[in-house]
Amino acid sequence: MKKRLVSAVVCTAMAATMLAGCGSKGGTTEKATEKQDTTADKASSSSAVTDTGYPVLNDGKPLELSIYTQYADEDSMVPYDYAIEQLKIAFPNVTLNKIDQAQDDGATLKTLASTGQLPDIYQASTDIINTFRESNQIMVLNDVADSTGFSSKLIESNKELAYAEDGNMYAFPFAGQEYVLWYYNKQIFADNNLEVPKTYDELVNVCKVLNEKGITPLAIFGQEGWITSAAFDAVATRYNNGGIKALDTGAASIDDKEYVEAAKELEALVKAGLFQKDATTTNYDNANAMFTSGKAAMIINGQWYIEEATKALGDNVDWMYYPAKDEASYEANKHAFSGGGSTSGFAVNPDSDNAEAAAIVAEFMAEKYCEAKVLKRHNPLVAINTGMTSETELPAMMQKLAEEIPSITSTTKFTWGLTNATFNDSIQANTQALISGEYSADDFTKMVLEDTAE
């Protein structure tokens, strides 16, 4: 498909630009300068430890490492900033040069890998892990995880997310099970005498009323294929709870009746004006601004958006169960969620000149991300047991989700947790085409079949 070729060219150019700016305007450098009184027990290949209890890296000489990580919203910025402050205390000779992760579903990172320019530490999804395992561009971290105590801190339900099917850990995870939530502005619904839709017919009526008022029903940052895939997945799970996970594993096929119906339903919602006209050229910042400013009544995002949405809209925001074809289906499937866990986190470039030290720092960053999410993001859905609780009361939406979790009957996957790289690429590109109105449901089904044909 033409747009995929164009995307690859753009990503190559982006990678070159990012590398040229690393450590200068294109990257942010934070230097470790402070000290903390702690007795954390950290083991490493180095026998020397500081009075903080952490190993001495690089014999105490200044050490610069590069890290490629998401730094785009409060859920990624707050944990990173917290981790950096902690790094200054634990490893006072280490400087991290941050390269902001491109919002391109891993394309830029793959370009960096293909040109032999991987950073020392990089944020890796399941797709990246599987791809880089084949090319030996990702480090096995089992020994580090055991020696630092990271493996013993893993929450039991998250252990399957930390290790690949070969029994190896390739990235230190910081997220636990996660969920796609359908957020809505309660005030906009009340002002327009609208009830939260349970069925697609009711959702179409919501679209009609809001569009007549000049309000976008649902803002989507469709420039990113993972969110268009999540939108399709939310619809598909009303017909087959396995959603895109079942397609990824081969347990279902895109031309099965349930998925054909889901595609047709999404096509109908696009025609009804559910999304903004430029949906697939809209980035996260613009979609978020539409929702928080009241120009859009709904938005789809992960549960990590709870904090930001609450800060912007207070008690006027909530999440709802996904609509379904009728009320019976709505009730039967309301506890089947899109989203889920995946093998992802901070990985290490084995070809780095400082791979051992980078692995210690990557593990440290992952731990501190977990702490920050619990302490400052009111998010208990993290990979390890931090022994900490939120500094303040959980936001209402997170409390609601926490109470819902025991009733959740199934989850699917985010695209970064999919294991079939060909299907992953296909579902992202083709859901973007479906949501843009470029494809009909039949086109969508045909293209996914063609893309994934052996």
CSV table of C-alpha atoms in Angstrom, one decimal:
chain,number,residue,atom,x,y,z
A,1,MET,CA,0.0,0.0,0.0
A,2,LYS,CA,1.3,3.4,-1.0
A,3,LYS,CA,0.8,5.1,2.4
A,4,ARG,CA,3.0,2.4,4.0
A,5,LEU,CA,5.9,3.2,1.7
A,6,VAL,CA,5.6,6.9,2.4
A,7,SER,CA,5.5,6.1,6.1
A,8,ALA,CA,8.8,4.2,5.9
A,9,VAL,CA,10.5,7.0,4.1
A,10,VAL,CA,9.3,9.6,6.6
A,11,CYS,CA,10.5,7.4,9.5
A,12,THR,CA,13.9,7.1,8.0
A,13,ALA,CA,14.2,10.8,7.7
A,14,MET,CA,12.9,11.2,11.3
A,15,ALA,CA,15.5,8.8,12.6
A,16,ALA,CA,18.3,10.8,11.0
A,17,THR,CA,17.0,14.0,12.4
A,18,MET,CA,16.7,12.5,15.9
A,19,LEU,CA,20.2,11.2,15.9
A,20,ALA,CA,21.6,14.5,14.7
A,21,GLY,CA,19.9,16.2,17.6
A,22,CYS,CA,20.8,13.7,20.3
A,23,GLY,CA,22.3,15.4,23.3
A,24,SER,CA,21.5,18.8,21.9
A,25,LYS,CA,18.3,20.4,20.9
A,26,GLY,CA,16.7,17.1,19.8
A,27,GLY,CA,17.3,15.4,23.1
A,28,THR,CA,17.1,16.3,26.8
A,29,THR,CA,20.1,15.6,29.1
A,30,GLU,CA,19.7,15.1,32.8
A,31,LYS,CA,22.9,14.6,34.9
A,32,ALA,CA,23.1,12.8,38.2
A,33,THR,CA,24.4,15.2,40.8
A,34,GLU,CA,22.7,14.6,44.1
A,35,LYS,CA,22.9,11.9,46.8
A,36,GLN,CA,20.4,10.0,49.0
A,37,ASP,CA,20.7,8.2,52.3
A,38,THR,CA,19.3,4.8,51.5
A,39,THR,CA,20.3,1.1,52.1
A,40,ALA,CA,18.7,-0.4,49.1
A,41,ASP,CA,20.2,-3.8,48.4
A,42,LYS,CA,21.3,-3.9,44.8
A,43,ALA,CA,23.5,-6.5,43.3
A,44,SER,CA,25.5,-6.2,40.1
A,45,SER,CA,28.6,-7.5,38.4
A,46,SER,CA,30.5,-4.8,40.3
A,47,SER,CA,31.7,-5.6,43.8
A,48,ALA,CA,31.8,-1.9,44.8
A,49,VAL,CA,28.8,-0.2,46.1
A,50,THR,CA,28.1,3.4,47.0
A,51,ASP,CA,26.9,4.5,50.4
A,52,THR,CA,23.4,4.6,48.9
A,53,GLY,CA,23.7,0.8,48.5
A,54,TYR,CA,23.7,0.8,44.7
A,55,PRO,CA,26.5,-0.6,42.6
A,56,VAL,CA,29.3,1.7,41.4
A,57,LEU,CA,29.0,1.9,37.6
A,58,ASN,CA,32.0,2.5,35.4
A,59,ASP,CA,34.3,2.6,38.4
A,60,GLY,CA,32.7,5.9,39.4
A,61,LYS,CA,33.8,7.7,36.3
A,62,PRO,CA,31.3,9.8,34.4
A,63,LEU,CA,29.1,7.6,32.2
A,64,GLU,CA,26.7,8.8,29.5
A,65,LEU,CA,24.0,6.5,28.3
A,66,SER,CA,21.2,7.2,25.7
A,67,ILE,CA,17.6,6.3,26.3
A,68,TYR,CA,14.8,6.2,23.8
A,69,THR,CA,11.5,6.5,25.6
A,70,GLN,CA,8.0,7.9,25.4
A,71,TYR,CA,7.8,11.5,26.8
A,72,ALA,CA,4.6,12.9,25.3
A,73,ASP,CA,2.0,13.2,28.1
A,74,GLU,CA,1.8,13.3,31.9
A,75,ASP,CA,1.6,9.5,32.1
A,76,SER,CA,5.0,9.2,30.5
A,77,MET,CA,6.6,12.5,31.6
A,78,VAL,CA,5.8,12.3,35.3
A,79,PRO,CA,7.4,8.8,35.7
A,80,TYR,CA,10.4,9.7,33.7
A,81,ASP,CA,11.1,12.9,35.6
A,82,TYR,CA,10.6,11.1,38.9
A,83,ALA,CA,13.0,8.3,37.8
A,84,ILE,CA,15.6,10.9,36.7
A,85,GLU,CA,15.5,12.6,40.1
A,86,GLN,CA,16.0,9.2,41.8
A,87,LEU,CA,18.8,8.3,39.4
A,88,LYS,CA,20.7,11.5,40.4
A,89,ILE,CA,20.7,10.1,44.0
A,90,ALA,CA,21.5,6.4,43.3
A,91,PHE,CA,24.0,6.8,40.4
A,92,PRO,CA,25.6,10.3,40.7
A,93,ASN,CA,28.0,9.7,37.9
A,94,VAL,CA,25.4,8.7,35.3
A,95,THR,CA,24.0,11.0,32.6
A,96,LEU,CA,21.0,9.9,30.6
A,97,ASN,CA,20.6,11.5,27.2
A,98,LYS,CA,16.9,11.2,26.4
A,99,ILE,CA,15.6,10.7,22.8
A,100,ASP,CA,11.8,11.2,22.7
A,101,GLN,CA,10.0,8.2,21.3
A,102,ALA,CA,8.3,9.0,18.0
A,103,GLN,CA,4.6,8.4,17.8
A,104,ASP,CA,4.9,6.0,15.0
A,105,ASP,CA,4.3,2.5,16.5
A,106,GLY,CA,8.0,1.6,16.5
A,107,ALA,CA,8.9,2.4,12.9
A,108,THR,CA,11.6,4.9,13.9
A,109,LEU,CA,13.2,2.5,16.4
A,110,LYS,CA,13.3,-0.2,13.7
A,111,THR,CA,15.0,2.2,11.4
A,112,LEU,CA,17.6,3.0,14.0
A,113,ALA,CA,18.2,-0.7,14.5
A,114,SER,CA,18.6,-1.3,10.8
A,115,THR,CA,21.3,1.4,10.6
A,116,GLY,CA,23.1,0.1,13.6
A,117,GLN,CA,22.3,3.2,15.7
A,118,LEU,CA,20.2,1.8,18.5
A,119,PRO,CA,20.3,3.7,21.8
A,120,ASP,CA,21.8,2.1,24.9
A,121,ILE,CA,18.3,1.7,26.5
A,122,TYR,CA,15.1,1.8,24.6
A,123,GLN,CA,11.4,1.3,25.3
A,124,ALA,CA,10.3,-1.9,23.6
A,125,SER,CA,6.9,-3.4,22.8
A,126,THR,CA,6.3,-7.1,22.1
A,127,ASP,CA,6.6,-6.4,18.3
A,128,ILE,CA,10.0,-4.7,18.8
A,129,ILE,CA,11.1,-7.5,21.2
A,130,ASN,CA,10.2,-10.3,18.7
A,131,THR,CA,11.8,-8.4,15.8
A,132,PHE,CA,15.0,-7.6,17.6
A,133,ARG,CA,15.4,-11.1,19.0
A,134,GLU,CA,15.7,-12.3,15.4
A,135,SER,CA,18.5,-9.8,14.7
A,136,ASN,CA,20.2,-10.2,18.2
A,137,GLN,CA,19.7,-6.6,18.9
A,138,ILE,CA,18.1,-7.0,22.4
A,139,MET,CA,19.8,-8.2,25.6
A,140,VAL,CA,18.7,-11.1,27.7
A,141,LEU,CA,18.1,-9.6,31.2
A,142,ASN,CA,17.3,-12.7,33.4
A,143,ASP,CA,20.5,-12.4,35.4
A,144,VAL,CA,20.1,-8.7,36.0
A,145,ALA,CA,16.5,-9.2,37.0
A,146,ASP,CA,17.5,-11.8,39.5
A,147,SER,CA,20.5,-10.1,40.9
A,148,THR,CA,18.7,-6.7,41.5
A,149,GLY,CA,15.7,-8.4,43.0
A,150,PHE,CA,13.4,-7.2,40.2
A,151,SER,CA,12.1,-10.7,39.3
A,152,SER,CA,11.1,-11.3,43.0
A,153,LYS,CA,9.1,-8.1,43.0
A,154,LEU,CA,6.9,-9.0,40.0
A,155,ILE,CA,3.2,-9.2,40.8
A,156,GLU,CA,2.1,-12.8,40.2
A,157,SER,CA,-0.4,-11.9,37.5
A,158,ASN,CA,2.2,-9.9,35.6
A,159,LYS,CA,4.9,-12.6,35.5
A,160,GLU,CA,3.6,-13.9,32.2
A,161,LEU,CA,4.0,-10.4,30.8
A,162,ALA,CA,7.6,-10.1,31.9
A,163,TYR,CA,9.0,-13.2,30.1
A,164,ALA,CA,8.8,-14.2,26.5
A,165,GLU,CA,7.7,-17.7,25.5
A,166,ASP,CA,11.3,-18.9,25.5
A,167,GLY,CA,11.5,-18.1,29.2
A,168,ASN,CA,13.7,-15.0,28.8
A,169,MET,CA,13.2,-11.4,30.0
A,170,TYR,CA,14.0,-9.0,27.2
A,171,ALA,CA,12.6,-5.8,28.8
A,172,PHE,CA,12.0,-4.6,32.3
A,173,PRO,CA,8.3,-4.0,32.4
A,174,PHE,CA,6.7,-1.2,34.4
A,175,ALA,CA,3.0,-1.6,33.4
A,176,GLY,CA,0.6,-4.3,34.5
A,177,GLN,CA,-2.7,-5.2,32.9
A,178,GLU,CA,-4.1,-2.2,31.2
A,179,TYR,CA,-7.4,-1.3,29.6
A,180,VAL,CA,-9.0,0.7,26.8
A,181,LEU,CA,-11.6,3.1,28.2
A,182,TRP,CA,-14.3,5.0,26.4
A,183,TYR,CA,-14.4,8.4,28.1
A,184,TYR,CA,-17.3,10.9,27.9
A,185,ASN,CA,-18.0,14.4,29.1
A,186,LYS,CA,-21.0,14.2,31.4
A,187,GLN,CA,-21.8,17.9,31.2
A,188,ILE,CA,-22.0,17.8,27.4
A,189,PHE,CA,-24.3,14.8,27.6
A,190,ALA,CA,-26.5,16.5,30.2
A,191,ASP,CA,-26.6,19.8,28.3
A,192,ASN,CA,-27.9,18.0,25.3
A,193,ASN,CA,-30.3,15.7,27.1
A,194,LEU,CA,-28.4,12.6,26.1
A,195,GLU,CA,-28.1,9.3,27.9
A,196,VAL,CA,-25.0,7.3,27.8
A,197,PRO,CA,-25.5,5.0,24.8
A,198,LYS,CA,-25.8,1.3,25.3
A,199,THR,CA,-26.6,0.4,21.7
A,200,TYR,CA,-25.2,1.4,18.4
A,201,ASP,CA,-28.6,2.9,17.4
A,202,GLU,CA,-28.4,5.1,20.5
A,203,LEU,CA,-24.8,6.0,19.7
A,204,VAL,CA,-25.9,7.1,16.2
A,205,ASN,CA,-28.5,9.3,17.7
A,206,VAL,CA,-25.8,10.8,20.0
A,207,CYS,CA,-23.8,11.5,16.8
A,208,LYS,CA,-26.8,13.2,15.1
A,209,VAL,CA,-27.5,15.5,18.1
A,210,LEU,CA,-23.9,16.5,18.7
A,211,ASN,CA,-23.0,17.1,15.1
A,212,GLU,CA,-26.0,19.4,14.7
A,213,LYS,CA,-24.6,21.4,17.7
A,214,GLY,CA,-21.1,21.5,16.1
A,215,ILE,CA,-19.7,19.2,18.7
A,216,THR,CA,-17.5,16.2,17.5
A,217,PRO,CA,-19.0,13.1,19.1
A,218,LEU,CA,-15.7,11.3,19.6
A,219,ALA,CA,-12.2,12.7,19.0
A,220,ILE,CA,-9.6,10.1,18.0
A,221,PHE,CA,-5.9,10.6,17.5
A,222,GLY,CA,-6.0,8.3,14.4
A,223,GLN,CA,-2.5,9.3,13.3
A,224,GLU,CA,-1.5,6.4,15.5
A,225,GLY,CA,-2.6,3.0,14.3
A,226,TRP,CA,-2.8,1.5,17.8
A,227,ILE,CA,-5.8,3.7,18.7
A,228,THR,CA,-7.7,3.0,15.5
A,229,SER,CA,-7.0,-0.7,16.2
A,230,ALA,CA,-8.3,-0.2,19.7
A,231,ALA,CA,-11.5,1.4,18.4
A,232,PHE,CA,-12.1,-1.5,16.1
A,233,ASP,CA,-11.3,-3.9,18.9
A,234,ALA,CA,-13.8,-2.2,21.2
A,235,VAL,CA,-16.5,-2.9,18.6
A,236,ALA,CA,-15.3,-6.4,17.8
A,237,THR,CA,-15.3,-7.5,21.4
A,238,ARG,CA,-19.1,-7.0,21.4
A,239,TYR,CA,-19.3,-9.8,18.8
A,240,ASN,CA,-16.3,-11.9,19.8
A,241,ASN,CA,-14.7,-11.3,23.2
A,242,GLY,CA,-11.3,-12.4,21.8
A,243,GLY,CA,-11.2,-9.2,19.6
A,244,ILE,CA,-7.9,-8.6,17.8
A,245,LYS,CA,-6.1,-11.0,20.2
A,246,ALA,CA,-8.0,-13.9,18.7
A,247,LEU,CA,-7.0,-12.7,15.2
A,248,ASP,CA,-3.4,-12.4,16.2
A,249,THR,CA,-3.2,-15.9,17.5
A,250,GLY,CA,-5.1,-17.4,14.7
A,251,ALA,CA,-8.0,-18.5,16.9
A,252,ALA,CA,-10.3,-16.4,14.6
A,253,SER,CA,-10.2,-14.9,11.1
A,254,ILE,CA,-11.0,-11.4,10.0
A,255,ASP,CA,-13.6,-12.9,7.6
A,256,ASP,CA,-15.5,-14.7,10.4
A,257,LYS,CA,-19.1,-13.5,10.7
A,258,GLU,CA,-18.4,-11.7,14.0
A,259,TYR,CA,-15.6,-9.6,12.6
A,260,VAL,CA,-17.3,-8.8,9.4
A,261,GLU,CA,-20.3,-7.5,11.4
A,262,ALA,CA,-17.9,-5.5,13.6
A,263,ALA,CA,-16.3,-3.9,10.5
A,264,LYS,CA,-19.7,-3.0,9.0
A,265,GLU,CA,-20.8,-1.5,12.4
A,266,LEU,CA,-17.7,0.7,12.5
A,267,GLU,CA,-18.2,1.7,8.9
A,268,ALA,CA,-21.7,2.8,9.8
A,269,LEU,CA,-20.5,4.8,12.8
A,270,VAL,CA,-17.9,6.5,10.6
A,271,LYS,CA,-20.7,7.5,8.2
A,272,ALA,CA,-22.8,8.7,11.1
A,273,GLY,CA,-20.0,11.1,12.0
A,274,LEU,CA,-18.7,9.5,15.1
A,275,PHE,CA,-15.2,10.8,14.5
A,276,GLN,CA,-13.8,14.1,13.3
A,277,LYS,CA,-13.3,14.5,9.5
A,278,ASP,CA,-9.5,14.5,9.8
A,279,ALA,CA,-9.4,11.6,12.2
A,280,THR,CA,-6.3,9.9,10.8
A,281,THR,CA,-4.2,13.0,10.5
A,282,THR,CA,-5.0,14.1,14.1
A,283,ASN,CA,-2.3,13.5,16.7
A,284,TYR,CA,-2.8,12.9,20.4
A,285,ASP,CA,-2.3,16.5,21.5
A,286,ASN,CA,-5.0,17.8,19.2
A,287,ALA,CA,-7.5,15.1,20.0
A,288,ASN,CA,-6.9,15.6,23.7
A,289,ALA,CA,-7.4,19.4,23.3
A,290,MET,CA,-10.7,18.7,21.5
A,291,PHE,CA,-12.0,16.6,24.4
A,292,THR,CA,-10.7,18.7,27.3
A,293,SER,CA,-11.9,21.9,25.8
A,294,GLY,CA,-15.5,20.6,25.2
A,295,LYS,CA,-15.2,20.5,21.4
A,296,ALA,CA,-15.6,16.7,21.5
A,297,ALA,CA,-17.9,14.8,23.8
A,298,MET,CA,-16.0,11.5,23.9
A,299,ILE,CA,-12.5,10.1,23.5
A,300,ILE,CA,-11.0,6.6,23.5
A,301,ASN,CA,-7.7,6.0,25.3
A,302,GLY,CA,-6.0,3.7,27.9
A,303,GLN,CA,-6.7,3.9,31.6
A,304,TRP,CA,-3.5,5.9,31.9
A,305,TYR,CA,-5.5,8.9,30.6
A,306,ILE,CA,-7.6,9.0,33.8
A,307,GLU,CA,-5.3,11.4,35.6
A,308,GLU,CA,-5.1,13.9,32.8
A,309,ALA,CA,-8.8,13.8,32.0
A,310,THR,CA,-9.7,14.3,35.7
A,311,LYS,CA,-7.3,17.2,36.0
A,312,ALA,CA,-8.9,18.9,33.0
A,313,LEU,CA,-12.6,18.1,33.5
A,314,GLY,CA,-12.9,17.2,37.2
A,315,ASP,CA,-16.2,15.5,38.0
A,316,ASN,CA,-17.5,16.1,34.5
A,317,VAL,CA,-15.7,13.2,33.0
A,318,ASP,CA,-16.4,9.4,33.4
A,319,TRP,CA,-15.9,6.2,31.4
A,320,MET,CA,-18.6,4.0,30.0
A,321,TYR,CA,-19.0,0.4,28.9
A,322,TYR,CA,-18.6,0.0,25.2
A,323,PRO,CA,-22.0,0.1,23.3
A,324,ALA,CA,-23.2,-3.0,21.5
A,325,LYS,CA,-25.8,-4.0,18.9
A,326,ASP,CA,-28.6,-4.3,21.4
A,327,GLU,CA,-29.2,-4.2,25.1
A,328,ALA,CA,-28.9,-7.9,25.6
A,329,SER,CA,-25.5,-8.0,23.9
A,330,TYR,CA,-24.5,-4.9,25.9
A,331,GLU,CA,-25.3,-6.6,29.2
A,332,ALA,CA,-23.8,-9.9,28.2
A,333,ASN,CA,-20.5,-8.4,27.0
A,334,LYS,CA,-20.0,-5.3,29.2
A,335,HIS,CA,-17.2,-6.8,31.3
A,336,ALA,CA,-15.2,-7.9,28.2
A,337,PHE,CA,-12.5,-5.2,27.8
A,338,SER,CA,-10.2,-4.2,25.0
A,339,GLY,CA,-6.6,-3.8,26.1
A,340,GLY,CA,-4.6,-6.1,28.4
A,341,GLY,CA,-1.0,-6.8,29.3
A,342,SER,CA,2.0,-7.3,27.1
A,343,THR,CA,5.7,-8.1,27.2
A,344,SER,CA,7.1,-4.6,27.1
A,345,GLY,CA,9.3,-2.2,29.0
A,346,PHE,CA,12.9,-0.9,29.0
A,347,ALA,CA,15.2,-3.0,26.8
A,348,VAL,CA,19.0,-2.8,26.4
A,349,ASN,CA,21.2,-2.8,23.3
A,350,PRO,CA,23.6,-5.7,23.6
A,351,ASP,CA,26.0,-4.0,21.3
A,352,SER,CA,26.3,-0.9,23.6
A,353,ASP,CA,29.8,-0.2,24.8
A,354,ASN,CA,28.3,-0.1,28.3
A,355,ALA,CA,25.7,-2.8,28.0
A,356,GLU,CA,26.1,-4.2,31.6
A,357,ALA,CA,25.7,-0.7,33.1
A,358,ALA,CA,22.9,0.1,30.8
A,359,ALA,CA,21.0,-3.0,32.0
A,360,ILE,CA,21.4,-1.9,35.7
A,361,VAL,CA,20.1,1.6,34.8
A,362,ALA,CA,17.2,0.2,32.7
A,363,GLU,CA,16.1,-2.0,35.7
A,364,PHE,CA,16.3,1.0,38.0
A,365,MET,CA,14.3,3.2,35.6
A,366,ALA,CA,11.6,0.5,35.4
A,367,GLU,CA,11.3,0.3,39.2
A,368,LYS,CA,11.1,4.0,39.6
A,369,TYR,CA,8.4,4.2,36.8
A,370,CYS,CA,6.3,1.8,38.9
A,371,GLU,CA,6.8,3.9,42.0
A,372,ALA,CA,5.9,7.1,40.2
A,373,LYS,CA,2.7,5.6,38.7
A,374,VAL,CA,1.6,4.5,42.1
A,375,LEU,CA,2.6,7.6,44.1
A,376,LYS,CA,1.9,10.4,41.6
A,377,ARG,CA,-0.3,9.0,38.9
A,378,HIS,CA,-2.8,7.1,41.2
A,379,ASN,CA,-2.3,4.0,39.1
A,380,PRO,CA,-2.0,0.7,41.0
A,381,LEU,CA,-1.8,-1.2,37.7
A,382,VAL,CA,2.0,-1.6,37.6
A,383,ALA,CA,4.3,-4.6,37.0
A,384,ILE,CA,5.9,-4.9,40.5
A,385,ASN,CA,5.0,-4.7,44.1
A,386,THR,CA,6.4,-1.3,45.1
A,387,GLY,CA,5.2,-1.4,48.7
A,388,MET,CA,3.8,2.1,48.2
A,389,THR,CA,0.4,3.6,48.0
A,390,SER,CA,-0.9,6.7,46.3
A,391,GLU,CA,0.0,10.1,47.9
A,392,THR,CA,-3.6,11.1,47.5
A,393,GLU,CA,-7.0,9.5,47.1
A,394,LEU,CA,-7.6,7.7,43.8
A,395,PRO,CA,-9.6,9.6,41.2
A,396,ALA,CA,-13.2,8.5,40.9
A,397,MET,CA,-12.6,6.9,37.5
A,398,MET,CA,-9.7,4.9,38.8
A,399,GLN,CA,-11.6,3.8,41.8
A,400,LYS,CA,-14.4,2.7,39.6
A,401,LEU,CA,-12.0,0.7,37.4
A,402,ALA,CA,-10.4,-0.9,40.5
A,403,GLU,CA,-13.8,-2.0,41.6
A,404,GLU,CA,-14.6,-3.3,38.1
A,405,ILE,CA,-11.4,-5.4,37.7
A,406,PRO,CA,-12.7,-8.4,39.7
A,407,SER,CA,-15.7,-8.6,37.3
A,408,ILE,CA,-13.7,-8.3,34.1
A,409,THR,CA,-14.3,-11.5,32.1
A,410,SER,CA,-11.7,-11.1,29.4
A,411,THR,CA,-9.2,-8.8,27.8
A,412,THR,CA,-7.6,-8.6,24.4
A,413,LYS,CA,-4.3,-6.9,23.5
A,414,PHE,CA,-3.0,-3.5,22.6
A,415,THR,CA,-1.2,-3.6,19.3
A,416,TRP,CA,2.2,-3.5,21.1
A,417,GLY,CA,1.3,-6.8,22.7
A,418,LEU,CA,0.5,-8.6,19.5
A,419,THR,CA,2.9,-11.3,18.4
A,420,ASN,CA,2.2,-11.6,14.7
A,421,ALA,CA,4.1,-8.7,13.2
A,422,THR,CA,2.4,-9.0,9.8
A,423,PHE,CA,-1.0,-8.9,11.4
A,424,ASN,CA,0.0,-6.0,13.6
A,425,ASP,CA,1.1,-3.9,10.7
A,426,SER,CA,-2.0,-4.8,8.8
A,427,ILE,CA,-4.6,-4.1,11.5
A,428,GLN,CA,-3.1,-0.7,12.2
A,429,ALA,CA,-3.0,0.4,8.6
A,430,ASN,CA,-6.4,-1.0,7.7
A,431,THR,CA,-8.3,0.3,10.7
A,432,GLN,CA,-6.8,3.7,9.9
A,433,ALA,CA,-8.2,3.4,6.4
A,434,LEU,CA,-11.6,2.2,7.7
A,435,ILE,CA,-11.9,5.1,10.2
A,436,SER,CA,-10.8,7.7,7.6
A,437,GLY,CA,-13.6,6.6,5.3
A,438,GLU,CA,-11.1,5.5,2.7
A,439,TYR,CA,-12.2,1.9,3.0
A,440,SER,CA,-15.5,0.2,3.2
A,441,ALA,CA,-16.0,-2.7,5.6
A,442,ASP,CA,-15.5,-5.1,2.7
A,443,ASP,CA,-12.3,-3.3,1.6
A,444,PHE,CA,-11.0,-3.6,5.2
A,445,THR,CA,-11.7,-7.3,5.4
A,446,LYS,CA,-10.2,-8.0,2.0
A,447,MET,CA,-7.0,-6.0,2.7
A,448,VAL,CA,-6.4,-7.7,6.1
A,449,LEU,CA,-6.9,-11.1,4.4
A,450,GLU,CA,-4.5,-10.2,1.6
A,451,ASP,CA,-1.9,-8.8,4.0
A,452,THR,CA,-1.9,-11.8,6.2
A,453,ALA,CA,-2.2,-14.5,3.6
A,454,GLU,CA,0.7,-17.0,3.8
